[in-house]
Short mmCIF file of C-alpha atoms in Angstrom, two decimals:
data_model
loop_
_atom_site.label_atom_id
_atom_site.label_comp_id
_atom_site.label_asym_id
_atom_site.label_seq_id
_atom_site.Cartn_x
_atom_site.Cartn_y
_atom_site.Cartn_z
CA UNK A 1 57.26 90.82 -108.83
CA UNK A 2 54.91 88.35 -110.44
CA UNK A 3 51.52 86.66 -109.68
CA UNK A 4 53.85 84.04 -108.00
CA UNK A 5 55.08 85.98 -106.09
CA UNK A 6 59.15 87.25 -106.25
CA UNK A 7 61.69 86.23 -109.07
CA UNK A 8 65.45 87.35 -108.91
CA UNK A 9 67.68 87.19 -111.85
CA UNK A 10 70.36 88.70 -113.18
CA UNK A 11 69.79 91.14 -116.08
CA UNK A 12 72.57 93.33 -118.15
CA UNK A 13 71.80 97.09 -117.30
CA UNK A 14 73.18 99.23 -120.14
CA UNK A 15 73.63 103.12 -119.87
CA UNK A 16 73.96 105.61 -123.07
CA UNK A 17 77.54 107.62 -123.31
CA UNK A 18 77.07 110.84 -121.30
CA UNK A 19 74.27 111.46 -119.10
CA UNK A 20 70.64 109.67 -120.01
CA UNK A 21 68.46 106.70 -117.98
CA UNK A 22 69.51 103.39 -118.19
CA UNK A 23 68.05 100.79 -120.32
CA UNK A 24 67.70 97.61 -119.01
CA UNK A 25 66.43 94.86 -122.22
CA UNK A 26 64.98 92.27 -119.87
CA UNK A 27 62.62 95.09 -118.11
CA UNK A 28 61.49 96.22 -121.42
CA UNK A 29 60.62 92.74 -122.81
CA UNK A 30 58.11 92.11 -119.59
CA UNK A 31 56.52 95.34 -119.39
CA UNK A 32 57.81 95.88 -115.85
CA UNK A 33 55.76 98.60 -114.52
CA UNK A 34 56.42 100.64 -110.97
CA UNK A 35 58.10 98.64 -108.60
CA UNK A 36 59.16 95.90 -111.16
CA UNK A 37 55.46 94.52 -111.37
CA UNK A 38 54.68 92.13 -114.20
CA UNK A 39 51.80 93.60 -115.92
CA UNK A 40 49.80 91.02 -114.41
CA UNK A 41 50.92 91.68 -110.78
CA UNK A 42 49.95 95.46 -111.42
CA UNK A 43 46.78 94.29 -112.78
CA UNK A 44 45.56 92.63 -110.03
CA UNK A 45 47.47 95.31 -107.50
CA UNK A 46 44.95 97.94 -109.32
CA UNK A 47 42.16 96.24 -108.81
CA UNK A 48 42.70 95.53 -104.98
CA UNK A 49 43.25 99.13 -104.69
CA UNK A 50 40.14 100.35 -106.26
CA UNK A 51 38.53 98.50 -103.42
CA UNK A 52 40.65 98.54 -100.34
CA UNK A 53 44.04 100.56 -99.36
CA UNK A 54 46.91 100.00 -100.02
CA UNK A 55 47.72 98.36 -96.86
CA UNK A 56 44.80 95.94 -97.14
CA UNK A 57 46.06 95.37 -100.59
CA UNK A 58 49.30 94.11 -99.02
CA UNK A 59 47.73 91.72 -96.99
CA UNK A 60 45.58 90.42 -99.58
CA UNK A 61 48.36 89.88 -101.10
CA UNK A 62 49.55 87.59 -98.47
CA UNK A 63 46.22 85.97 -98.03
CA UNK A 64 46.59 84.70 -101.78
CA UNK A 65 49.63 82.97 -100.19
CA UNK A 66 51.93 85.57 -102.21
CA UNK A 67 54.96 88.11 -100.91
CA UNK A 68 53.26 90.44 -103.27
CA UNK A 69 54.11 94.34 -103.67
CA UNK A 70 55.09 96.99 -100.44
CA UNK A 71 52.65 99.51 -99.38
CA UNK A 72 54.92 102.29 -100.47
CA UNK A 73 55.17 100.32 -104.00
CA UNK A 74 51.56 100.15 -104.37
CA UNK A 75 50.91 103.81 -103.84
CA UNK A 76 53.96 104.44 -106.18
CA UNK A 77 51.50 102.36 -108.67
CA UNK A 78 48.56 104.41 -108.09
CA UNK A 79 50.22 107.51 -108.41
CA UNK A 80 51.74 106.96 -111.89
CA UNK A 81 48.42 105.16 -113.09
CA UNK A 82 46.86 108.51 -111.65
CA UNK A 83 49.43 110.37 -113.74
CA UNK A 84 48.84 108.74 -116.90
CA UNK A 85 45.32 108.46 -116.76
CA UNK A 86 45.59 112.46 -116.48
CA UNK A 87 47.00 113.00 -119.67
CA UNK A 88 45.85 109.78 -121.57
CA UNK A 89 42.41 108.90 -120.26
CA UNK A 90 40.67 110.09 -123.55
CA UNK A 91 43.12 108.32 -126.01
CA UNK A 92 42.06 105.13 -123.54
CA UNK A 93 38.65 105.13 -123.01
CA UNK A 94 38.26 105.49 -126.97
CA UNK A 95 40.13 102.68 -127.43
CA UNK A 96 37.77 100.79 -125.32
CA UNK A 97 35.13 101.77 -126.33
CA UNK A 98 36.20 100.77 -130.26
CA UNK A 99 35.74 97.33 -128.51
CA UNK A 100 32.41 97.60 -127.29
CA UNK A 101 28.72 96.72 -128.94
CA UNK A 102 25.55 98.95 -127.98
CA UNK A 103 23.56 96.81 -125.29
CA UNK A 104 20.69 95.01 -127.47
CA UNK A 105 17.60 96.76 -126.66
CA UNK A 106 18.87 100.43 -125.91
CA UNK A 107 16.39 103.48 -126.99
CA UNK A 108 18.02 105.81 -124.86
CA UNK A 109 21.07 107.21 -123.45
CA UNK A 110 20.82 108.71 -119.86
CA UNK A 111 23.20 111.64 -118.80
CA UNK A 112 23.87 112.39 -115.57
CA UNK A 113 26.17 114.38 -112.92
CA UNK A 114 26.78 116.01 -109.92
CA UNK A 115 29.60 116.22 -107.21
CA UNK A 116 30.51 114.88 -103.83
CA UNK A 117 32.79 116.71 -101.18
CA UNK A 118 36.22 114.62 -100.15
CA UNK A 119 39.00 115.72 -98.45
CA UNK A 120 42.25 116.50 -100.72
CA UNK A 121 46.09 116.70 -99.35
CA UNK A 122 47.51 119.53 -100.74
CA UNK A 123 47.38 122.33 -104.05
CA UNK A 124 49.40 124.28 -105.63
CA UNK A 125 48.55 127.71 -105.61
CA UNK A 126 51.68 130.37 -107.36
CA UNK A 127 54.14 127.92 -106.74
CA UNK A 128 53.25 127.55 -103.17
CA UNK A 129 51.95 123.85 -101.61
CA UNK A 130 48.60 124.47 -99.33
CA UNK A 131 46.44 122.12 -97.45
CA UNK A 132 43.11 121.86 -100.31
CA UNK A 133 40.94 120.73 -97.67
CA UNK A 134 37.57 119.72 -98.36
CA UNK A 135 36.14 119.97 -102.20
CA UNK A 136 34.03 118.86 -104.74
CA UNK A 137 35.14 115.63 -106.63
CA UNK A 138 32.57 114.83 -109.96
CA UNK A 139 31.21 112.02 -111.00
CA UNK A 140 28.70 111.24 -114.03
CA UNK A 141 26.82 108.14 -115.72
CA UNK A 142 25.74 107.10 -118.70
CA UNK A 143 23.17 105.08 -119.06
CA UNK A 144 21.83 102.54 -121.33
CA UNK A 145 18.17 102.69 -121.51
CA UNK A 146 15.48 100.05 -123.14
CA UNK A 147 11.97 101.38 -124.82
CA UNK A 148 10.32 100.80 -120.92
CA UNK A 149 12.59 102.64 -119.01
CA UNK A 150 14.81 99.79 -117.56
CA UNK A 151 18.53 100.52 -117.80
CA UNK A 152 20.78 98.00 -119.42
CA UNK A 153 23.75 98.66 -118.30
CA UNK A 154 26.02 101.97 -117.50
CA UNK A 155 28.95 103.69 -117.95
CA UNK A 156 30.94 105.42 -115.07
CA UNK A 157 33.35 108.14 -114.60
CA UNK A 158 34.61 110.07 -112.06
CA UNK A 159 37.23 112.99 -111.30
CA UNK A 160 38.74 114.83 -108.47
CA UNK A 161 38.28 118.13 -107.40
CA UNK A 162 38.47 120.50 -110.77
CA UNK A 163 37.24 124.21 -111.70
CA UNK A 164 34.04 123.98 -113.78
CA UNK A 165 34.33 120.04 -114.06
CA UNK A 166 35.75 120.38 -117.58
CA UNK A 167 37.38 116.86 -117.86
CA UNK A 168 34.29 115.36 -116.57
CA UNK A 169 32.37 116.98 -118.91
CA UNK A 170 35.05 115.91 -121.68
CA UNK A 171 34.54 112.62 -120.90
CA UNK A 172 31.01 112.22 -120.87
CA UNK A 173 30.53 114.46 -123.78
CA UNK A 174 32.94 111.80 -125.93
CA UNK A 175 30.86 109.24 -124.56
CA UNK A 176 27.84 110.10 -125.47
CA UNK A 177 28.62 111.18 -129.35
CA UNK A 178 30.23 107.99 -129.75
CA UNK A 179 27.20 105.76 -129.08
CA UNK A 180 25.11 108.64 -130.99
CA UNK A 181 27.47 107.32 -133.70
CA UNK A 182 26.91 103.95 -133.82
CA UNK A 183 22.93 104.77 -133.46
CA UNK A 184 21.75 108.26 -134.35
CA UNK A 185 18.44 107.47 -133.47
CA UNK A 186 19.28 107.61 -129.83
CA UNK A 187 17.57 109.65 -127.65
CA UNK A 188 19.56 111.45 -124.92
CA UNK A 189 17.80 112.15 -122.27
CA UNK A 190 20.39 114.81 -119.70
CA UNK A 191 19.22 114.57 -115.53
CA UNK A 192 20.61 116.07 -112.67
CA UNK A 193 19.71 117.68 -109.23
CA UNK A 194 18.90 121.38 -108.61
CA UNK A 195 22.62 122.57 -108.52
CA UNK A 196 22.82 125.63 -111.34
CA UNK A 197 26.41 124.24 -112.74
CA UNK A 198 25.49 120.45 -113.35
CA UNK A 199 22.53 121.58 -114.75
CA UNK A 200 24.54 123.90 -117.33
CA UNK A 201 26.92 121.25 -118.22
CA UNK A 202 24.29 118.44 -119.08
CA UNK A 203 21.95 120.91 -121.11
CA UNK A 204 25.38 121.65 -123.16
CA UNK A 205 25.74 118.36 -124.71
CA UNK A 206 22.15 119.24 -126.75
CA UNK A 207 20.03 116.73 -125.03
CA UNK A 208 16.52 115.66 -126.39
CA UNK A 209 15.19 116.01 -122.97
CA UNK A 210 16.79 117.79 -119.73
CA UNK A 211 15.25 117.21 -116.50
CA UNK A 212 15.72 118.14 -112.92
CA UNK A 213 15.49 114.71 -110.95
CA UNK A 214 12.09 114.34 -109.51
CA UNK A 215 12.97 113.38 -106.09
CA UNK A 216 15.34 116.65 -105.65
CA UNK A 217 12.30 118.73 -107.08
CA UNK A 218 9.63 116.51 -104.10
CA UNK A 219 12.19 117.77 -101.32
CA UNK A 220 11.24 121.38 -102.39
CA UNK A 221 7.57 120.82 -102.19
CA UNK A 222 8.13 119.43 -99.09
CA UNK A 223 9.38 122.20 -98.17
CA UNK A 224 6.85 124.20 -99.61
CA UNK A 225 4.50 122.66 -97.95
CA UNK A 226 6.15 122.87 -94.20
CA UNK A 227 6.07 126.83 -94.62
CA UNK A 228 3.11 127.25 -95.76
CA UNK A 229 0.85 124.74 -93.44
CA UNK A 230 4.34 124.28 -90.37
CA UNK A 231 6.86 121.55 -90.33
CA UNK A 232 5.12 117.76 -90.37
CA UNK A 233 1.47 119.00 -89.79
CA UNK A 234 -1.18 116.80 -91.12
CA UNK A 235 -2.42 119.52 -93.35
CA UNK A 236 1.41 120.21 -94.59
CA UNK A 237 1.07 116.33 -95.30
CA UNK A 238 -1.81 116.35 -97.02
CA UNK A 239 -1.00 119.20 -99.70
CA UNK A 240 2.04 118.13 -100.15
CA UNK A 241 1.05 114.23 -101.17
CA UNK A 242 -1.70 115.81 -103.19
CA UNK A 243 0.98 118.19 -105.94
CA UNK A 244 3.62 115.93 -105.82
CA UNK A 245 1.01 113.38 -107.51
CA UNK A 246 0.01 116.85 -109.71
CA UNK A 247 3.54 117.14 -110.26
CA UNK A 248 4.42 113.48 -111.20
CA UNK A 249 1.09 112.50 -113.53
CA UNK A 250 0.09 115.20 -114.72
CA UNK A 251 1.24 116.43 -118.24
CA UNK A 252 0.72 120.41 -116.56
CA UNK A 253 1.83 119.54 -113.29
CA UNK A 254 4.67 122.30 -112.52
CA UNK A 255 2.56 124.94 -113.75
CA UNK A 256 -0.49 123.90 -111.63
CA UNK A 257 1.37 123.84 -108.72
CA UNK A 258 3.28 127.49 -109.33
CA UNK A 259 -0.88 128.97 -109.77
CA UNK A 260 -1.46 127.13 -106.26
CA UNK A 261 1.22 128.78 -104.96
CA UNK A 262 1.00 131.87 -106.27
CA UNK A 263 -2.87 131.82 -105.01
CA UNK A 264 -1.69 131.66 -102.22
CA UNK A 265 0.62 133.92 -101.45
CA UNK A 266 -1.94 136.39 -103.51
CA UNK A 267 -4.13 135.44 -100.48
CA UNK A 268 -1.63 136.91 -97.96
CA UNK A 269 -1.29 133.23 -96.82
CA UNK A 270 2.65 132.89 -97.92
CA UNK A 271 5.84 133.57 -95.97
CA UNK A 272 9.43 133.95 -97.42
CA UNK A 273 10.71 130.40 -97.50
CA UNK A 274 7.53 130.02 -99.69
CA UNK A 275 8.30 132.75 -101.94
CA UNK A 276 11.86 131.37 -102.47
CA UNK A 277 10.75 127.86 -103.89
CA UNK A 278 8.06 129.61 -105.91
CA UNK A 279 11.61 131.22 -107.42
CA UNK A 280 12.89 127.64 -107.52
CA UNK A 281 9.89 126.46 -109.36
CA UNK A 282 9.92 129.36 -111.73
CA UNK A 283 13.15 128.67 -112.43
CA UNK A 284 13.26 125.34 -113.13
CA UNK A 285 9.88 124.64 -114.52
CA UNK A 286 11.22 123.42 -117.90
CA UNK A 287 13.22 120.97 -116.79
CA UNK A 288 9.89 119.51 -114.85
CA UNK A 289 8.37 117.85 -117.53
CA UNK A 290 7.82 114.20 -115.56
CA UNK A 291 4.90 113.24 -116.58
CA UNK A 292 5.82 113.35 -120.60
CA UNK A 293 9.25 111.67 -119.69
CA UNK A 294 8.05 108.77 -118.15
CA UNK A 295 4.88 107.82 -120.40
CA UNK A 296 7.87 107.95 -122.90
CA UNK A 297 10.24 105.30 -121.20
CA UNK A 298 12.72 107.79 -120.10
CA UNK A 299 14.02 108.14 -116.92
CA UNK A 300 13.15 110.91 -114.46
CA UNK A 301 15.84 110.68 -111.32
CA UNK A 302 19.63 110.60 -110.79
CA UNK A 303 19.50 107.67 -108.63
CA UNK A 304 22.45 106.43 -111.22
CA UNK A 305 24.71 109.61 -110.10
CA UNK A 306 24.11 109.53 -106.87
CA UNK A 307 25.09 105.60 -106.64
CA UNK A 308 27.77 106.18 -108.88
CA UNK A 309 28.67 109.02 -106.49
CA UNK A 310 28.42 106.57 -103.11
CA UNK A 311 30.33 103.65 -104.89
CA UNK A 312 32.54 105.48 -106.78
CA UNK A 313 33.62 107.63 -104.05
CA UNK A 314 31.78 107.86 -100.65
CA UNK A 315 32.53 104.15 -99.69
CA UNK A 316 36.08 103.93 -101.31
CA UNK A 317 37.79 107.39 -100.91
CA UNK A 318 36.00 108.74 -97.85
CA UNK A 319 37.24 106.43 -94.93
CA UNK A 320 37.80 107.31 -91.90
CA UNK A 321 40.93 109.83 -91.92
CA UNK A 322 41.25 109.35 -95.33
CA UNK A 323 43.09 112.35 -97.55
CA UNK A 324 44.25 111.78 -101.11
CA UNK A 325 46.90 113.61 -103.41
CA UNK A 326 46.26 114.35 -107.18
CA UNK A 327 47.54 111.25 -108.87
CA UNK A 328 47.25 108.87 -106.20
CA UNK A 329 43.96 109.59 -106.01
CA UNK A 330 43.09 110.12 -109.40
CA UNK A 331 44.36 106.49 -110.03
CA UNK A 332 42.24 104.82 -107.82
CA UNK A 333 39.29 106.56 -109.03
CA UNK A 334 39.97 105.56 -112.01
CA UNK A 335 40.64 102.87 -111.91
CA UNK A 336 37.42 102.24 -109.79
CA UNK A 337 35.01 103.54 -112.25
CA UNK A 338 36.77 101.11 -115.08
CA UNK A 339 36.36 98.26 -112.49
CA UNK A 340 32.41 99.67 -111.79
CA UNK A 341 31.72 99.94 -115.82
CA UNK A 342 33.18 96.68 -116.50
CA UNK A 343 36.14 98.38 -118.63
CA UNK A 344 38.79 96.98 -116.14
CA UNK A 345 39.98 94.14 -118.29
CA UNK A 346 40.57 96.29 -122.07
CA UNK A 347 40.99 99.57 -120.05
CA UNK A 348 43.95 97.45 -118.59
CA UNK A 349 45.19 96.18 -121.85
CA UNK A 350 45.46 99.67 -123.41
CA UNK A 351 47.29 100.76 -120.03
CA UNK A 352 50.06 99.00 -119.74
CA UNK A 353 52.64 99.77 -122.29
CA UNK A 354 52.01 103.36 -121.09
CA UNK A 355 53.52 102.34 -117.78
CA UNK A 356 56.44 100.55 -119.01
CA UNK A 357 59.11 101.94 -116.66
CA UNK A 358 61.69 101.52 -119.16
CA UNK A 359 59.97 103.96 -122.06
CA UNK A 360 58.77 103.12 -125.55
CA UNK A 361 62.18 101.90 -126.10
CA UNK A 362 61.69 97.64 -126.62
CA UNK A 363 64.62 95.64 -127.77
CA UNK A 364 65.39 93.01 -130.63
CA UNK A 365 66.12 89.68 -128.50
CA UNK A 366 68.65 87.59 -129.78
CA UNK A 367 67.37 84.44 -131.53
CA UNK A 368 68.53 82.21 -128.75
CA UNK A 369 67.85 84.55 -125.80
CA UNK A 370 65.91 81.73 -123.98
CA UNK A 371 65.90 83.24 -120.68
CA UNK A 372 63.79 86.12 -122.28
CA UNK A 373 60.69 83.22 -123.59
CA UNK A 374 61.12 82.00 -119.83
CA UNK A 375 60.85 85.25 -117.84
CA UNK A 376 57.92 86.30 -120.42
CA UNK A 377 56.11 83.06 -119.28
CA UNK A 378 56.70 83.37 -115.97
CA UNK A 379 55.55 86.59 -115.96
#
């Protein structure tokens, strides 16, 4: 299966004495990948996929005016780029990223991660196959980040459903060193929401500055606010505009608004929802340092996670009815946040002879094996 659609030839199919896989020379030469795709073909199959299904990939196929690749040979694709990307995605992305200059203008590198729910096919659990449900896929960013606080460009990854996130964490932690490489001057700046694990695995990698994202720590003074003065009162309003401001500008502003609170409560004016973001507060008040982040260019939200989680995820792998298994959709993913990080094109390059159906095993063409040079070009 090419870009052109369909070629049939006849090819000599040779098989080692005993038991063993067949080798078939002309396979080997082209690359052939899962369902005898060029490398090309599976290329461009990949990247449909990490936008649409696999049966709107079909049919985009046939749009191009091409009898491209089955359904069932797509998902065959997506499972065994799913597979390989399991076991080789580090030995990949450092290869890419061999390739790749520092955006002109970074100061900073932002870190960032957190988790969105999607609905797996099945686990196994001792040997034994059970429906996984709903759970927590990961995704993280980073970003490239100039002296004002604009971001350059980013990075994406993203990975299903795993206990304590480590391969996420891998990968962003190999990510980050590398560019701390190339520019030790760096600074690394680590945000994330409220959850207690993301916030664990960012503060890990040793970041200049870790930060719970500012809008995350505004919904808790909202809500702050509503039990203390009731649920959307003017007064609730009011108090609440009034320390996120504190909060945001000033260089104090978490530990001005834990004494208001705590004044309060002192005062007999508190309830128990109030006490239990005073906890949050207390909690998290060194990761509130806004004020000193932003007069220093660095960013102070995970807006980057949370659209990395939505485009990464929400609006590919979350359709209607939608249920994925480990490699299939662990491919797509993928394969998605390549596409999403602009990686798609060298990511691809490295990825191929991996997926050579025919192994590492590539044969010495005769001298005047001109049907080989043909089927390579056609290819």
């Amino acid at each position: 299966m090419t870009l052109f659609g369909p070629v049939d030839f006849d090819r000599s199919r040779y098989r080692p004495s005993g038991k063993g896989p067949s080798i078939i020379p002309a396979e080997c030469t082209l690359g052939l990948t899962t369902g005898g795709l060029t490398p090309a073909a599976a290329g461009v199959s990949m990247s449909l996929l990490s936008g649409l299904t696999a049966r709107e990939s079909e049919e985009a196929w046939r749009q191009f005016g091409v009898q491209g690749p089955s359904t069932a040979s797509l998902l065959r694709l997506a499972a065994d780029v799913g597979s390989e990307m399991a076991t080789g995605a580090d030995e990949l992305l450092s290869a890419v990223r061999d390739r790749e200059a520092l955006p002109t203008g970074t100061a900073s590198l932002l870190v960032s991660l957190d988790g969105v729910m999607m609905r797996m096919n099945t686990e196994t659990v001792d040997e034994t196959e059970t429906d996984a449900g709903w759970r927590a896929a990961a995704c993280g960013v980073i970003g490239f980040v100039d002296a004002d606080g604009n971001r350059l460009d980013a990075r994406c990854f993203g990975h299903l459903p795993e206990t304590g996130k480590e391969t996420l964490k891998s990968q962003l932690s190999a990510e980050l060193f590398h560019w701390l490489t190339v520019d030790p001057d760096l600074k690394v700046v680590a945000v994330a929401d409220g959850a207690p694990d993301n916030g664990t695995l960012l503060e890990a990698l040793c970041p200049d500055l870790a930060l719970l994202d500012f809008w995350h720590t505004a919904e808790h003074l909202k809500a702050a606010a509503d039990a203390a003065f009731g649920p959307e009162t003017a007064a609730a309003m009011a108090w609440f505009e009034k320390w996120r401001h504190t909060l945001r500008h000033d260089a104090n502003g978490a530990g001005k608004v834990i004494d208001a609170w705590r004044y309060r409560l002192r005062q007999g004016k508190g309830s128990a929802q109030l006490r239990r973001e005073l906890g949050y507060f207390s909690k998290n008040r060194h990761r509130m340092d806004d004020a000193n982040a932003a007069a220093t260019g660095f960013a102070i939200g995970s807006g980057s996670v949370e659209a990395a989680n939505k485009v990464l995820i929400t609006s590919r792998m979350k359709r209607s009815g939608q249920s994925w298994g480990r490699d299939g959709g662990q491919g797509v993913l993928s394969i998605r946040a390549l596409c999403k990080s602009h990686r798609f094109d060298r990511a691809w390059k490295e990825l191929v002879p991996r997926l050579n159906r025919q192994g590492d095993w590539v044969p010495k063409a005769p001298a005047n094996d001109n049907r080989a040079i043909r089927l390579a070009l056609v290819a």
